[in-house]
Amino acid sequence: GAGVSQSPRYKVAKRGQDVALRCDPISGHVSLFWYQQALGQGPEFLTYFQNEAQLDKSGLPSDRFFAERPEGSVSTLKIQRTQQEDSAVYLCASSQSGGLETQYFGPGTRLLVL
Amino acid sequence: EDQVTQSPEALRLQEGESSSLNCSYTVSGLRGLFWYRQDPGKGPEFLFTLYSAGEEKEKERLKATLTKKESFLHITAPKPEDSATYLCAVQAWYNQGGKLIFGQGTELSVKP
């Protein structure tokens, strides 16, 4: 079946603009994760959903970052008033039920803030 | 603080030259250790999960092992198509949701 998809694949924003990044998880996957990957680094956890409930948002770097998953499927990561330090690849992953289940990653959205 | 450190940062091998990648970890109660492969411009691709010290898993030319402090990814007779960044990640028991803590990765280049 289809894997995790993300859109857009690339996004260029001017400093101060708001952006919205979309994630379509594997159908039927209960858990959804967002990670941020800086150039040359490993992914860093941002937030986690189980169905529509956001159970862990400890990795969100500031209150400018907001994520939602209103119907327990598609998720959107929103960044308000973007700053240059927000430039990174944003990865979405889903798993069947969380915990030790394998997380399957999407291709990522590369965000460049000018 | 939970932490994952991978070494070396970069590794260049000739085709057929076997080697190992290291992943050292500090975590409050290891629930699982994961290896992923990441190609340029793509998301990480799952390779292995290891759960307890002494466990080993194999897939083609790759073999992953686990001790109480580190994991190794052994690559036997690598081919150019094995060139990628290899990421190690741990999951702690207190993170019931499944949050992964990643190392910075090892960039492997295999020359023909």
PDB file of C-alpha atoms in Angstrom, chain A residues 6-103:
ATOM      1  CA  GLN A   6       4.051  14.837   2.803  1.00  0.00           C
ATOM      2  CA  SER A   7       3.336  18.077   1.021  1.00  0.00           C
ATOM      3  CA  PRO A   8       4.731  20.344  -0.112  1.00  0.00           C
ATOM      4  CA  ARG A   9       8.110  18.707  -0.679  1.00  0.00           C
ATOM      5  CA  TYR A  10       9.826  22.100  -0.732  1.00  0.00           C
ATOM      6  CA  LYS A  11       8.755  25.389   0.752  1.00  0.00           C
ATOM      7  CA  VAL A  12      10.486  28.753   0.611  1.00  0.00           C
ATOM      8  CA  ALA A  13       9.153  31.358   3.021  1.00  0.00           C
ATOM      9  CA  LYS A  14      10.101  34.915   3.832  1.00  0.00           C
ATOM     10  CA  ARG A  15      10.937  35.587   7.456  1.00  0.00           C
ATOM     11  CA  GLY A  16       7.742  36.360   9.325  1.00  0.00           C
ATOM     12  CA  GLN A  17       5.429  34.347   7.056  1.00  0.00           C
ATOM     13  CA  ASP A  18       3.228  31.532   8.348  1.00  0.00           C
ATOM     14  CA  VAL A  19       3.598  28.068   6.802  1.00  0.00           C
ATOM     15  CA  ALA A  20       1.557  24.853   6.945  1.00  0.00           C
ATOM     16  CA  LEU A  21       3.036  21.430   6.291  1.00  0.00           C
ATOM     17  CA  ARG A  22       0.819  18.427   5.623  1.00  0.00           C
ATOM     18  CA  CYS A  23       1.276  14.750   6.450  1.00  0.00           C
ATOM     19  CA  ASP A  24      -0.823  11.841   5.171  1.00  0.00           C
ATOM     20  CA  PRO A  25       0.017   8.767   7.273  1.00  0.00           C
ATOM     21  CA  ILE A  26      -0.315   5.150   6.228  1.00  0.00           C
ATOM     22  CA  SER A  27      -4.005   4.255   6.239  1.00  0.00           C
ATOM     23  CA  GLY A  28      -5.112   2.835   9.572  1.00  0.00           C
ATOM     24  CA  HIS A  29      -2.038   3.935  11.508  1.00  0.00           C
ATOM     25  CA  VAL A  30      -3.052   5.198  14.913  1.00  0.00           C
ATOM     26  CA  SER A  31       0.159   7.000  15.868  1.00  0.00           C
ATOM     27  CA  LEU A  32       1.723   9.957  14.083  1.00  0.00           C
ATOM     28  CA  PHE A  33       4.994  11.714  14.851  1.00  0.00           C
ATOM     29  CA  TRP A  34       6.675  14.913  13.644  1.00  0.00           C
ATOM     30  CA  TYR A  35      10.464  15.313  13.658  1.00  0.00           C
ATOM     31  CA  GLN A  36      12.756  18.167  12.639  1.00  0.00           C
ATOM     32  CA  GLN A  37      16.047  17.383  10.885  1.00  0.00           C
ATOM     33  CA  ALA A  38      18.727  20.060  10.552  1.00  0.00           C
ATOM     34  CA  LEU A  39      21.363  19.692   7.845  1.00  0.00           C
ATOM     35  CA  GLY A  40      23.869  16.976   8.756  1.00  0.00           C
ATOM     36  CA  GLN A  41      22.026  16.009  11.944  1.00  0.00           C
ATOM     37  CA  GLY A  42      19.702  13.251  13.029  1.00  0.00           C
ATOM     38  CA  PRO A  43      15.956  13.874  13.339  1.00  0.00           C
ATOM     39  CA  GLU A  44      14.719  15.503  16.548  1.00  0.00           C
ATOM     40  CA  PHE A  45      11.296  14.746  18.010  1.00  0.00           C
ATOM     41  CA  LEU A  46       8.693  17.501  17.899  1.00  0.00           C
ATOM     42  CA  THR A  47       5.309  16.016  18.772  1.00  0.00           C
ATOM     43  CA  TYR A  48       3.201  12.822  18.859  1.00  0.00           C
ATOM     44  CA  PHE A  49      -0.476  12.031  18.230  1.00  0.00           C
ATOM     45  CA  GLN A  50      -2.496   8.965  19.064  1.00  0.00           C
ATOM     46  CA  ASN A  51      -5.562   9.239  16.870  1.00  0.00           C
ATOM     47  CA  GLU A  52      -6.650  12.878  17.246  1.00  0.00           C
ATOM     48  CA  ALA A  53      -5.130  13.343  20.686  1.00  0.00           C
ATOM     49  CA  GLN A  54      -1.808  15.160  20.939  1.00  0.00           C
ATOM     50  CA  LEU A  55      -0.181  13.228  23.765  1.00  0.00           C
ATOM     51  CA  ASP A  56       3.332  14.667  23.705  1.00  0.00           C
ATOM     52  CA  LYS A  57       4.384  18.085  22.440  1.00  0.00           C
ATOM     53  CA  SER A  58       7.519  18.375  24.512  1.00  0.00           C
ATOM     54  CA  GLY A  59       9.782  18.820  21.472  1.00  0.00           C
ATOM     55  CA  LEU A  60       8.051  21.829  19.936  1.00  0.00           C
ATOM     56  CA  PRO A  61      10.737  24.548  20.073  1.00  0.00           C
ATOM     57  CA  SER A  62       8.442  27.509  20.690  1.00  0.00           C
ATOM     58  CA  ASP A  63       4.827  28.590  20.810  1.00  0.00           C
ATOM     59  CA  ARG A  64       5.150  29.515  17.145  1.00  0.00           C
ATOM     60  CA  PHE A  65       4.902  25.786  16.360  1.00  0.00           C
ATOM     61  CA  PHE A  66       1.476  24.181  16.377  1.00  0.00           C
ATOM     62  CA  ALA A  67       0.323  20.753  15.205  1.00  0.00           C
ATOM     63  CA  GLU A  68      -3.114  19.230  14.779  1.00  0.00           C
ATOM     64  CA  ARG A  69      -4.753  16.009  13.639  1.00  0.00           C
ATOM     65  CA  PRO A  70      -8.459  16.781  13.954  1.00  0.00           C
ATOM     66  CA  GLU A  71      -9.905  13.562  12.509  1.00  0.00           C
ATOM     67  CA  GLY A  72      -7.160  11.183  13.543  1.00  0.00           C
ATOM     68  CA  SER A  73      -5.727  10.839  10.049  1.00  0.00           C
ATOM     69  CA  VAL A  74      -4.106  13.758   8.190  1.00  0.00           C
ATOM     70  CA  SER A  75      -1.931  16.034  10.299  1.00  0.00           C
ATOM     71  CA  THR A  76      -0.774  19.605   9.768  1.00  0.00           C
ATOM     72  CA  LEU A  77       2.289  21.231  11.320  1.00  0.00           C
ATOM     73  CA  LYS A  78       1.961  25.004  11.356  1.00  0.00           C
ATOM     74  CA  ILE A  79       4.788  27.431  11.976  1.00  0.00           C
ATOM     75  CA  GLN A  80       3.844  31.031  12.628  1.00  0.00           C
ATOM     76  CA  ARG A  81       6.105  34.023  12.016  1.00  0.00           C
ATOM     77  CA  THR A  82       8.889  31.873  10.572  1.00  0.00           C
ATOM     78  CA  GLN A  83      12.495  32.597  11.525  1.00  0.00           C
ATOM     79  CA  GLN A  84      15.706  31.620   9.722  1.00  0.00           C
ATOM     80  CA  GLU A  85      16.482  29.043  12.409  1.00  0.00           C
ATOM     81  CA  ASP A  86      13.290  27.191  11.400  1.00  0.00           C
ATOM     82  CA  SER A  87      14.986  26.163   8.137  1.00  0.00           C
ATOM     83  CA  ALA A  88      15.180  22.361   8.223  1.00  0.00           C
ATOM     84  CA  VAL A  89      13.568  19.207   6.871  1.00  0.00           C
ATOM     85  CA  TYR A  90      10.339  18.340   8.649  1.00  0.00           C
ATOM     86  CA  LEU A  91       9.685  14.608   8.745  1.00  0.00           C
ATOM     87  CA  CYS A  92       6.424  12.872   9.503  1.00  0.00           C
ATOM     88  CA  ALA A  93       6.239   9.236  10.628  1.00  0.00           C
ATOM     89  CA  SER A  94       3.368   6.910  11.433  1.00  0.00           C
ATOM     90  CA  SER A  95       3.063   3.598  13.219  1.00  0.00           C
ATOM     91  CA  GLN A  96       0.293   1.089  13.656  1.00  0.00           C
ATOM     92  CA  SER A  97      -0.185   1.641  17.355  1.00  0.00           C
ATOM     93  CA  GLY A  98       2.795   3.510  18.808  1.00  0.00           C
ATOM     94  CA  GLY A  99       5.153   2.102  21.389  1.00  0.00           C
ATOM     95  CA  LEU A 100       7.673  -0.317  19.915  1.00  0.00           C
ATOM     96  CA  GLU A 101       5.883  -0.479  16.584  1.00  0.00           C
ATOM     97  CA  THR A 102       8.079   0.466  13.638  1.00  0.00           C
ATOM     98  CA  GLN A 103       7.792   4.104  12.622  1.00  0.00           C
TER      99      GLN A 103
END
